[in-house]
Amino acid sequence: MKYQVNEHGYYGEFGGAFVPEMLYPNVDNLKKKYLEIIQSDDFKQEFELLLKDYVGRPSPLYYSERMSEVYGAKIYLKREDLNHTGSHKINNTIGQILLAKRLGKKRIIAETGAGQHGVATATVCARAGLDCVVFMGEEDVKRQRPNVEKMEMLGATVIPAMSGNRTLKDATNEAIRDWINHPNETHYIIGSVVGPHPYPDMVARFQSVISQEMKWQLMEQTGKENPDTIIACVGGGSNAAGAFYHFLDDEDVELVAVEAAGLGVNSGETAATSQVGNDGIIHGSKTLLMQTEDGQIIEPYSISAGLDYPGIGPVHAHLYKTGRVKFLNATDDEAMEAVFELTEKEGIIPALESAHALAALKKMALKKDQVVVVNLSGRGDKDMDTYIRMKNEK
Amino acid sequence: MNRINQLFNDTQDKIKSIYFTAGHPAPNTALTIIQELEKNGINMIEIGMPFSDPLADGPTIQRSSEFALEQGMSVKKLLEEIKDVRQTVSIPLLLMGYFNSVQKYGVEQFCKDISAIGIDGVILPDLPLEYYEANYQATFEKHNIIPVFLITPQTPDERIRQTDKLSKGFIYMVSTAATTGTQSGYAQETMDYFKRIKDMNLSVPTVTGFGISNKETLEQASRYSAGGIIGSAFVKAVDGSEDLAGDIADFVKTLS
Ligand SMILES: Cc1ncc(COP(=O)(O)O)c(C=O)c1O
């Protein structure tokens, strides 16, 4: 349990709840109730049934013969892209909407980068009959248009965030401000393992179904429940937290997190927080953060809206500092190359975020019998505009 | 005695306090603004340290912060600008901002440096009470810096008592569940909340902030507390000002 949150809400030195006092009652209420609610039998039954019949879980663990050939190892893809709404984000929103109902909340807010979390939130709100407001950076509204249309069709109101770089960080700021202004009726469904305690732990628990399934799927397919290596991309880090969760204490399983390098780690246009960040506070938690000498948050950059974030979840800051997880990164170009490679080799068009995880394969010394699971966090539908542009330039 | 305690001990009238964002409406105006506010009878000043991601602030203070940062404002620069403020100004001065700015500067160094300048207190809305108590109380006390904590209409009584216990100067009573900004008047339930807090007979005075825009809201806000803090309305009033002394005098006049 050395990598799990402690009773004060910390992962080592990271975590906590540094929220404006106005949010204290809401966050404290969540902290007091979340475990009891999500560990209750009736919650678990409803959650598991929805994951099965509504999301379509378990998501397949697919042995990719052709990628295995290319990389000289046994490459498996955990197919979160096949989930309803197209990514892992729905695992968390299903959990949180069931929680929100039990807390008696009537209105849901969320932030979104790529729009996947926004769509997943709008989806569960439609099903639950709750009002839904999604904050999305104006820049992301432009680059992830299909998801904006989807959210609106699902009945959500999408509010463009106009501050900063107008991306994920700014959308999160606006969501937090909205929560300050509507403290009673509203539940904030955070989309990653970020934010004040208990969010990082709660979101990780909802996403942990990914590694839970991996264990028995690997056992079925390889005869061993542990792989040698797991690779996942990290924006805030929820798909990685879910993919690593049940393997954290199995120290012989190599865990690899891949951040977005943007134009290059040292280019000044990057989102590789672990490489260029240091201790700071963002969105209510102490973690690694891209910031100036003066403590101002630096605007990140990545072609992938879902990874374009200047922090990482506190659990990942801890996993980085302790060396339990190896942190790699991939540039825009490397990710794009990985998109086309998987598409050509396997007939699977991945999300730009997930392509960063795939791009790491090129950077690793792999062995022939090494069992490697890449968490394919989402599908590429939302990125088709970008892909079409690239395809036509080729 | 810390100037904040002195003020509440000596003043029978309601306290009028102003927040402004350092570096706004133009670079190198912080000292002038402080001096002019004192000259016009303001009792206490919150000097805003602009932060890139001010979560508790509404559009007005967000914009002033963004402007100040674009013009090169930083904590270090601010402290440099106001280093001799005590040669001309005697009212209590507090720094207000976000905890990340202070932790990045180094909490101990920060307390030491601002104490040397003659700053009396600090308001950091996102520094949790418990975290302060466990990690920084001794440091603040060593340097005679008073931390000011917020309470809101949603704060449970038990936490208000805990806040009172850790407060050495005053408690910042946030008027409504909202980010900073202006309101045209307070609803009855807000007035009831002000009264409820007064009836708790806390050991330190409360000062009301958020939403005060004019004489009427200031009067309402002060009715059950020691006074009011005006932020966004002042920031708006000096935005783009080319005659700070004149505009500040005019603004303060509208409050009484
Ligand atoms: C498909 C996909 N993968 C990954 C991410 C990054 O989020 P996280 O790091 O929380 O998994 C996103 C976020 O939008 C996404 O849409």
XYZ file of C-alpha atoms and ligand atoms in Angstrom:
666
model
C 0.000 0.000 0.000
C 2.988 2.307 -0.064
C 1.803 4.021 -3.235
C -1.769 4.637 -2.098
C -3.121 7.772 -0.527
C -2.747 8.070 3.265
C -5.523 9.032 5.658
C -4.621 12.722 5.363
C -4.987 12.716 1.595
C -1.293 12.602 0.707
C 0.853 10.457 -1.549
C 4.201 10.942 0.148
C 4.635 14.708 0.141
C 2.070 15.280 -2.626
C -1.684 15.735 -2.584
C -3.751 17.449 0.086
C -6.633 19.850 -0.446
C -5.463 23.416 -1.067
C -8.814 24.829 -2.070
C -10.173 28.307 -1.483
C -12.032 28.187 1.825
C -15.341 28.614 -0.026
C -14.974 25.052 -1.303
C -13.981 23.534 1.999
C -17.464 22.296 3.005
C -18.017 20.558 -0.336
C -14.618 18.922 -0.444
C -14.814 17.935 3.211
C -18.234 16.396 2.698
C -16.902 14.331 -0.193
C -13.892 13.289 1.829
C -16.072 12.079 4.670
C -18.535 10.163 2.495
C -16.833 8.874 -0.631
C -15.386 5.655 0.726
C -18.503 4.626 2.550
C -20.612 5.261 -0.542
C -18.400 3.651 -3.156
C -17.656 0.626 -0.993
C -21.299 -0.068 -0.226
C -22.783 -3.183 -1.803
C -25.572 -1.396 -3.588
C -23.153 1.107 -5.150
C -20.802 -1.630 -6.265
C -23.618 -3.653 -7.816
C -24.980 -0.694 -9.753
C -21.491 0.439 -10.837
C -20.466 -3.005 -12.054
C -23.714 -3.608 -13.899
C -23.420 -0.295 -15.734
C -19.793 -0.923 -16.609
C -20.871 -4.218 -18.119
C -24.121 -3.403 -19.909
C -23.770 0.316 -20.591
C -20.031 0.809 -21.105
C -19.434 -2.616 -22.625
C -16.801 -3.876 -20.182
C -14.628 -5.795 -19.872
C -12.696 -3.983 -22.556
C -10.732 -6.526 -24.616
C -7.050 -7.174 -24.102
C -5.901 -7.578 -27.675
C -2.671 -9.266 -28.702
C -1.295 -7.208 -31.564
C 0.599 -9.583 -33.755
C 1.837 -6.993 -36.180
C 2.979 -4.468 -33.594
C 4.705 -7.341 -31.834
C 6.578 -8.095 -35.036
C 7.641 -4.496 -35.468
C 8.844 -4.039 -31.899
C 10.202 -7.492 -31.166
C 8.155 -8.043 -28.014
C 4.695 -9.302 -27.115
C 2.540 -6.214 -27.475
C -0.961 -6.223 -26.042
C -3.442 -3.377 -26.336
C -5.924 -2.720 -23.554
C -8.861 -1.544 -25.612
C -10.362 1.348 -23.641
C -11.059 2.863 -27.054
C -13.925 0.390 -27.422
C -15.794 1.701 -24.386
C -19.045 3.571 -24.876
C -18.146 7.204 -25.733
C -14.719 6.125 -26.926
C -12.342 6.327 -24.008
C -11.545 5.339 -20.425
C -13.164 8.552 -19.171
C -16.574 6.903 -18.900
C -15.374 4.549 -16.115
C -14.943 7.562 -13.858
C -18.073 9.459 -14.885
C -20.267 6.413 -14.237
C -18.808 6.158 -10.759
C -19.124 9.844 -10.011
C -22.682 10.219 -11.271
C -23.787 7.374 -9.005
C -22.002 9.120 -6.165
C -23.567 12.496 -7.030
C -27.042 10.939 -6.924
C -26.346 9.475 -3.514
C -25.147 12.897 -2.348
C -28.465 14.355 -3.523
C -26.866 16.688 -6.098
C -29.006 18.098 -8.917
C -26.498 19.770 -11.180
C -23.239 18.482 -12.606
C -20.263 20.462 -13.815
C -17.110 19.204 -15.508
C -13.999 20.466 -17.254
C -12.766 18.924 -20.438
C -9.694 19.091 -22.646
C -10.061 16.748 -25.569
C -13.781 16.663 -24.932
C -13.738 12.979 -24.023
C -14.406 13.643 -20.371
C -17.025 16.219 -21.319
C -18.800 13.720 -23.561
C -18.556 11.000 -20.927
C -20.031 13.386 -18.346
C -22.794 14.640 -20.639
C -23.623 11.011 -21.399
C -24.076 9.902 -17.803
C -26.011 13.106 -17.052
C -28.418 12.370 -19.884
C -28.978 8.907 -18.479
C -29.390 10.211 -14.927
C -31.556 13.161 -15.948
C -29.265 15.742 -14.312
C -28.327 19.198 -15.605
C -24.845 19.288 -17.070
C -22.490 22.196 -17.701
C -19.098 21.526 -19.279
C -16.249 24.037 -19.297
C -13.875 23.751 -22.215
C -11.025 26.029 -23.250
C -11.929 28.067 -26.300
C -8.876 26.708 -28.106
C -10.046 23.138 -27.442
C -13.582 23.984 -28.546
C -11.978 24.681 -31.907
C -9.663 21.684 -32.123
C -12.168 19.094 -30.819
C -15.303 20.288 -32.578
C -17.059 16.902 -32.961
C -17.043 16.432 -29.206
C -18.581 19.866 -28.642
C -21.435 18.912 -30.956
C -21.848 15.600 -29.151
C -22.023 17.215 -25.726
C -24.652 19.644 -26.938
C -26.660 16.885 -28.539
C -26.513 15.047 -25.211
C -28.123 18.049 -23.568
C -25.084 19.638 -21.934
C -24.261 23.324 -21.997
C -20.687 23.901 -23.161
C -19.098 27.086 -21.841
C -15.845 28.163 -23.516
C -13.122 29.180 -21.050
C -11.566 32.414 -22.239
C -8.634 32.865 -19.847
C -4.971 31.821 -20.169
C -4.157 29.603 -23.145
C -7.833 28.672 -23.285
C -7.121 24.986 -22.759
C -7.616 22.322 -20.072
C -6.073 24.252 -17.162
C -8.305 27.226 -17.842
C -11.397 25.056 -18.211
C -10.582 23.544 -14.800
C -10.222 27.037 -13.282
C -13.658 27.965 -14.598
C -15.227 24.758 -13.298
C -13.780 25.411 -9.834
C -15.073 29.005 -9.917
C -18.503 27.741 -10.915
C -18.454 25.343 -7.976
C -17.579 28.211 -5.625
C -20.603 30.064 -6.968
C -22.960 27.056 -6.718
C -21.873 25.171 -3.619
C -25.107 23.475 -2.640
C -26.750 21.706 -5.547
C -23.710 21.054 -7.686
C -21.288 18.152 -7.888
C -18.057 18.690 -9.790
C -17.051 15.588 -11.782
C -13.308 16.030 -12.185
C -11.992 14.117 -15.180
C -8.599 12.981 -14.002
C -6.618 12.065 -10.894
C -6.120 15.746 -10.127
C -7.771 18.243 -7.798
C -8.075 18.262 -4.036
C -8.228 15.063 -1.993
C -10.331 12.888 -2.260
C -10.618 13.333 -6.038
C -7.304 11.759 -7.059
C -8.000 8.662 -4.994
C -11.649 8.446 -5.983
C -10.940 8.757 -9.714
C -8.091 6.228 -9.462
C -10.441 3.753 -7.779
C -13.044 4.130 -10.544
C -10.348 3.699 -13.199
C -8.723 0.765 -11.419
C -11.112 -1.553 -13.251
C -8.616 -1.307 -16.133
C -5.804 -3.086 -14.274
C -8.229 -5.376 -12.474
C -9.377 -6.763 -15.821
C -5.837 -6.855 -17.159
C -4.875 -9.311 -14.411
C -7.330 -12.039 -15.357
C -7.118 -11.323 -19.056
C -3.346 -11.770 -18.961
C -3.761 -14.928 -16.927
C -6.116 -16.309 -19.578
C -3.900 -15.338 -22.491
C -0.369 -15.724 -21.156
C -0.780 -17.929 -18.105
C 0.579 -15.166 -15.835
C -1.371 -12.311 -14.338
C 1.527 -9.871 -14.361
C 2.955 -8.432 -17.562
C 6.554 -7.271 -17.744
C 5.658 -3.727 -18.709
C 2.630 -1.422 -18.791
C 2.683 1.808 -20.783
C 0.130 4.598 -20.477
C -0.030 8.270 -21.417
C -0.357 10.927 -18.729
C -2.285 14.154 -18.976
C -3.599 14.422 -15.457
C -2.976 10.693 -15.259
C -6.293 8.886 -14.839
C -5.884 6.200 -17.487
C -2.357 5.573 -16.242
C -3.518 5.457 -12.614
C -6.158 2.902 -13.594
C -3.762 0.811 -15.672
C -1.108 0.792 -12.920
C -3.406 0.486 -9.895
C -3.328 -3.234 -9.161
C 0.329 -3.579 -10.145
C 1.815 -0.801 -8.023
C 2.977 -3.135 -5.295
C 4.263 -5.749 -7.741
C 7.617 -4.083 -8.148
C 8.746 -6.469 -10.877
C 6.137 -5.013 -13.224
C 7.746 -2.113 -15.056
C 5.393 0.864 -15.231
C 5.932 3.530 -17.853
C 4.153 6.886 -17.992
C 4.387 8.900 -21.178
C 3.990 12.666 -21.113
C 3.446 14.962 -24.051
C 6.683 16.670 -25.035
C 4.924 18.983 -27.493
C 7.605 20.463 -29.725
C 10.307 18.964 -27.473
C 10.970 18.815 -23.744
C 13.328 21.799 -23.825
C 11.549 23.775 -26.526
C 9.471 25.879 -24.166
C 6.414 24.394 -25.902
C 5.799 21.256 -23.887
C 3.536 19.540 -21.393
C 6.166 17.147 -19.983
C 5.568 18.239 -16.408
C 7.865 15.754 -14.671
C 10.791 16.957 -16.787
C 10.354 20.706 -16.511
C 8.212 21.138 -13.402
C 8.823 21.341 -9.688
C 6.822 21.287 -6.453
C 3.790 23.523 -6.544
C 0.064 23.752 -6.092
C -2.435 23.503 -8.902
C -6.181 22.992 -8.736
C -6.101 22.218 -5.055
C -3.297 19.723 -4.846
C 0.402 19.797 -4.160
C 2.175 18.133 -7.029
C 4.713 18.685 -9.774
C 3.872 21.799 -11.703
C 5.261 23.805 -14.592
C 5.843 27.226 -13.062
C 8.070 30.278 -13.203
C 10.532 31.380 -10.525
C 7.717 33.611 -9.263
C 5.309 30.671 -8.911
C 3.173 31.625 -11.908
C 1.811 28.621 -13.771
C 3.387 28.194 -17.200
C 1.049 27.607 -20.119
C 1.716 24.103 -21.455
C 1.622 23.004 -25.055
C 0.760 19.750 -26.767
C -0.991 18.927 -30.020
C -3.142 16.639 -27.893
C -5.782 18.565 -25.975
C -6.110 15.817 -23.368
C -2.422 15.973 -22.414
C -2.085 19.756 -22.610
C -1.895 20.326 -18.853
C 0.866 21.942 -16.733
C 0.604 19.499 -13.806
C 0.189 15.791 -13.123
C -1.921 14.075 -10.502
C -0.248 13.935 -7.074
C -0.080 10.140 -7.236
C 2.096 10.429 -10.338
C 4.307 13.073 -8.726
C 4.885 10.531 -5.956
C 5.429 7.645 -8.374
C 7.917 9.800 -10.267
C 9.813 10.946 -7.173
C 10.029 7.439 -5.729
C 11.157 6.037 -9.060
C 8.371 3.440 -9.078
C 7.198 4.648 -12.473
C 9.523 5.486 -15.328
C 8.602 8.712 -17.094
C 9.129 9.008 -20.825
C 7.717 11.505 -23.265
C 6.771 11.799 -26.921
C 6.631 14.847 -29.171
C 3.726 15.889 -31.385
C 5.470 14.384 -34.394
C 6.290 11.109 -32.693
C 2.698 10.741 -31.546
C 1.410 11.484 -35.007
C 3.696 8.869 -36.485
C 2.350 6.348 -33.958
C -1.231 7.180 -34.979
C -0.546 6.263 -38.571
C 1.499 3.221 -37.656
C -1.232 1.632 -35.552
C -3.836 2.526 -38.144
C -1.828 0.855 -40.926
C -0.729 -2.188 -38.954
C -3.870 -2.979 -36.995
C -6.781 -1.058 -38.460
C -7.204 0.823 -35.203
C -7.245 4.626 -35.254
C -6.125 5.706 -31.778
C -6.746 8.984 -29.971
C -3.854 11.432 -30.101
C -3.379 11.037 -26.346
C -3.089 7.250 -26.566
C -0.685 7.613 -29.484
C 1.829 9.141 -27.070
C 1.855 5.846 -25.159
C 2.367 3.924 -28.400
C 5.203 6.258 -29.418
C 7.143 5.212 -26.325
C 7.613 1.711 -27.791
C 10.294 3.129 -30.078
C 12.189 4.508 -27.102
C 12.425 1.321 -25.109
C 14.853 -1.561 -25.269
C 12.373 -4.432 -25.606
C 13.094 -8.127 -25.406
C 11.537 -10.873 -27.477
C 9.413 -12.482 -24.763
C 8.645 -9.276 -22.922
C 4.909 -8.945 -22.317
C 4.031 -5.276 -22.829
C 0.562 -3.850 -22.341
C -0.137 -0.475 -23.912
C -3.223 1.176 -22.511
C -5.104 2.370 -25.556
C -7.050 5.009 -23.662
C -9.251 6.211 -26.491
C -10.175 6.172 -30.148
C -9.345 8.743 -32.755
C -12.790 9.901 -33.912
C -12.439 13.243 -32.164
C -9.050 13.826 -33.819
C -10.146 13.117 -37.375
C -9.827 16.770 -38.448
C -6.170 16.758 -37.421
C -5.545 13.343 -38.972
C -7.165 14.294 -42.267
C -4.955 17.362 -42.460
C -1.860 15.221 -41.783
C -2.919 12.557 -44.256
C -3.341 15.105 -47.007
C 0.055 16.630 -46.267
C 1.786 13.270 -46.479
C 1.599 45.549 18.999
C 0.797 44.565 15.426
C -0.867 47.462 13.567
C -3.909 45.282 12.810
C -4.650 44.748 16.499
C -3.966 48.398 17.173
C -6.514 49.411 14.557
C -9.296 47.251 15.976
C -8.454 48.325 19.525
C -8.437 52.023 18.768
C -11.185 52.474 16.207
C -14.769 52.780 17.263
C -16.044 53.473 13.747
C -16.583 50.845 11.090
C -13.399 49.998 9.260
C -13.076 50.708 5.582
C -10.592 48.551 3.820
C -9.544 48.375 0.177
C -8.045 45.597 -1.934
C -6.072 46.435 -5.043
C -4.007 44.314 -7.418
C -0.325 45.236 -7.334
C 0.830 46.269 -10.792
C -2.596 47.481 -11.856
C -3.690 49.886 -13.351
C -0.058 50.508 -14.359
C 3.410 49.343 -13.362
C 4.987 50.999 -10.317
C 1.736 52.312 -8.879
C 1.502 50.182 -5.720
C 3.169 52.703 -3.418
C 1.161 55.635 -4.764
C -2.102 53.723 -4.373
C -1.279 52.834 -0.765
C -0.350 56.422 0.076
C -3.441 57.886 -1.573
C -5.757 55.407 0.122
C -4.380 56.320 3.525
C -4.598 60.011 2.738
C -8.285 59.589 1.898
C -9.108 57.906 5.167
C -8.981 54.195 4.335
C -8.125 52.234 7.493
C -6.475 49.091 6.138
C -5.198 47.822 2.786
C -4.962 44.402 1.124
C -2.260 44.418 -1.513
C -3.020 41.727 -4.081
C -0.091 39.650 -5.305
C -1.212 38.782 -8.831
C -1.367 35.065 -9.639
C -1.736 33.426 -13.039
C -4.642 31.210 -11.942
C -6.697 33.056 -9.334
C -9.381 30.470 -8.541
C -11.305 32.528 -6.013
C -11.531 35.616 -8.186
C -14.147 36.846 -10.592
C -13.482 38.520 -13.958
C -12.453 41.964 -12.658
C -9.606 40.788 -10.463
C -8.668 38.090 -12.971
C -8.186 40.747 -15.619
C -6.242 43.085 -13.338
C -3.960 40.185 -12.347
C -3.375 39.170 -15.938
C -2.555 42.767 -16.809
C -0.148 43.145 -13.900
C 1.685 39.937 -14.784
C 1.959 40.921 -18.424
C 3.590 44.133 -17.258
C 6.167 42.157 -15.299
C 4.805 42.192 -11.750
C 6.119 39.498 -9.400
C 6.311 38.992 -5.649
C 9.956 40.082 -5.614
C 9.233 43.164 -7.666
C 6.313 44.117 -5.434
C 8.387 43.828 -2.268
C 11.063 45.965 -3.878
C 8.488 48.604 -4.846
C 7.079 48.921 -1.368
C 10.248 48.386 0.640
C 10.175 51.902 2.105
C 6.413 52.092 2.549
C 6.704 52.531 6.311
C 8.489 55.841 5.851
C 5.208 57.363 4.715
C 2.346 55.004 5.603
C 1.142 53.934 9.027
C -2.135 52.009 8.491
C -2.122 48.173 8.552
C -1.052 46.521 5.318
C -1.764 42.928 4.314
C -0.653 40.898 1.343
C -3.341 38.822 -0.316
C -2.808 36.121 -2.898
C -2.516 32.415 -3.510
C -0.450 29.942 -1.578
C 1.596 28.804 -4.563
C 3.267 32.226 -4.825
C 4.312 32.053 -1.186
C 5.456 28.430 -1.144
C 7.533 29.071 -4.248
C 9.159 32.105 -2.594
C 9.708 30.017 0.540
C 7.353 30.544 3.458
C 10.045 31.372 6.017
C 11.847 33.775 3.698
C 8.559 35.378 2.736
C 7.554 36.039 6.334
C 10.989 37.397 7.103
C 11.108 39.718 4.090
C 7.604 41.123 4.433
C 8.048 41.606 8.145
C 11.168 43.659 7.477
C 9.126 45.913 5.192
C 6.429 46.367 7.802
C 3.654 44.206 6.388
C 1.250 43.163 9.141
C -0.719 40.249 7.787
C -1.299 37.783 4.978
C -4.492 36.440 3.390
C -4.158 33.217 1.403
C -7.619 31.793 0.725
C -6.262 28.443 -0.468
C -3.970 27.783 2.485
C -5.984 25.388 4.641
C -6.310 26.141 8.330
C -4.985 22.729 9.376
C -2.009 22.950 7.058
C -1.156 26.381 8.436
C -1.418 25.141 11.990
C 0.728 22.069 11.376
C 3.425 23.715 9.281
C 3.577 27.486 9.477
C 2.040 28.860 12.635
C 5.379 29.101 14.403
C 7.001 30.838 11.432
C 4.233 33.418 11.116
C 4.291 34.134 14.829
C 8.056 34.429 14.937
C 7.896 37.201 12.359
C 4.792 38.832 13.816
C 2.768 38.222 10.653
C -0.952 37.791 11.251
C -2.672 35.181 9.067
C -6.235 36.019 8.120
C -8.623 33.159 7.377
C -11.918 33.179 5.530
C -15.313 31.956 6.591
C -18.317 31.675 4.279
C -22.066 31.137 4.649
C -21.377 27.398 4.306
C -18.674 27.155 6.973
C -19.881 24.909 9.809
C -19.917 26.427 13.314
C -17.266 24.056 14.540
C -14.863 25.230 11.837
C -15.668 28.864 12.572
C -14.631 28.233 16.180
C -11.433 26.591 15.000
C -10.775 29.546 12.676
C -11.364 31.930 15.551
C -8.853 30.072 17.670
C -6.103 30.382 15.044
C -6.916 33.999 14.169
C -4.867 36.706 15.788
C -6.186 39.768 13.947
C -9.572 39.428 12.296
C -11.654 36.931 10.381
C -12.482 37.624 6.753
C -16.211 37.006 6.437
C -16.994 36.187 2.806
C -20.467 37.605 2.147
C -21.907 35.093 -0.287
C -20.996 31.861 -1.982
C -19.225 33.493 -4.871
C -15.918 34.431 -6.406
C -14.899 38.072 -5.980
C -17.060 40.641 -7.740
C -19.672 43.250 -7.058
C -23.304 42.892 -6.078
C -26.112 45.430 -5.968
C -27.317 44.450 -2.520
C -27.364 41.616 -0.027
C -30.336 39.300 0.348
C -32.049 38.799 3.673
C -30.420 35.394 4.110
C -27.012 37.045 3.779
C -27.935 39.579 6.451
C -29.122 36.699 8.643
C -25.760 35.003 8.184
C -23.902 38.206 9.163
C -26.043 38.389 12.294
C -25.561 34.708 13.087
C -21.784 35.207 13.024
C -22.012 38.291 15.198
C -24.062 36.336 17.715
C -21.315 33.737 17.955
C -19.300 36.326 19.918
C -15.993 35.360 18.385
C -12.765 36.378 20.060
C -11.517 38.400 17.081
C -13.455 40.919 14.990
C -14.865 39.992 11.591
C -14.527 42.105 8.481
C -16.858 41.471 5.563
C -15.673 41.124 1.995
C -16.812 40.038 -1.503
C -19.624 41.811 -3.264
C -19.277 45.281 -1.731
C -19.755 47.828 -4.476
C -20.891 51.105 -2.934
C -21.966 52.976 0.174
C -25.142 50.905 0.599
C -23.523 47.485 0.357
C -20.673 48.681 2.575
C -23.186 49.761 5.187
C -25.019 46.419 4.971
C -21.750 44.498 5.108
C -20.564 46.412 8.168
C -23.786 46.316 10.120
C -22.899 43.155 12.030
C -19.130 43.264 11.629
C -16.185 45.573 12.252
C -16.143 46.795 8.683
C -15.898 45.947 5.015
C -13.320 45.234 2.349
C -13.882 46.609 -1.134
C -12.012 44.891 -3.944
C -13.461 44.551 -7.435
C -15.319 47.883 -7.270
C -12.057 49.674 -6.525
C -10.123 47.753 -9.184
C -12.790 48.772 -11.707
C -12.694 52.369 -10.551
C -8.955 52.759 -11.144
C -8.793 50.643 -14.305
C -7.119 52.718 -17.003
C -6.764 55.673 -14.617
C -4.552 58.533 -15.701
C -5.063 60.475 -12.481
C -4.722 57.980 -9.654
C -4.825 60.550 -6.854
C -8.000 62.091 -8.250
C -9.729 58.818 -9.058
C -8.910 57.317 -5.666
C -10.200 60.389 -3.847
C -13.401 60.298 -5.915
C -13.928 56.614 -5.270
C -13.406 56.822 -1.535
C -15.841 59.760 -1.373
C -18.605 57.618 -2.858
C -18.290 55.260 0.120
C -19.515 57.745 2.723
C -8.257 9.262 -24.931
C -7.624 10.006 -23.808
N -6.530 9.514 -23.229
C -5.911 10.149 -22.222
C -6.350 11.374 -21.761
C -5.571 12.047 -20.690
O -6.179 12.016 -19.445
P -5.613 11.112 -18.278
O -4.160 11.428 -18.168
O -6.380 11.545 -17.093
O -5.850 9.705 -18.612
C -7.502 11.926 -22.333
C -8.017 13.207 -21.843
O -8.797 13.868 -22.411
C -8.150 11.232 -23.382
O -9.232 11.725 -23.970
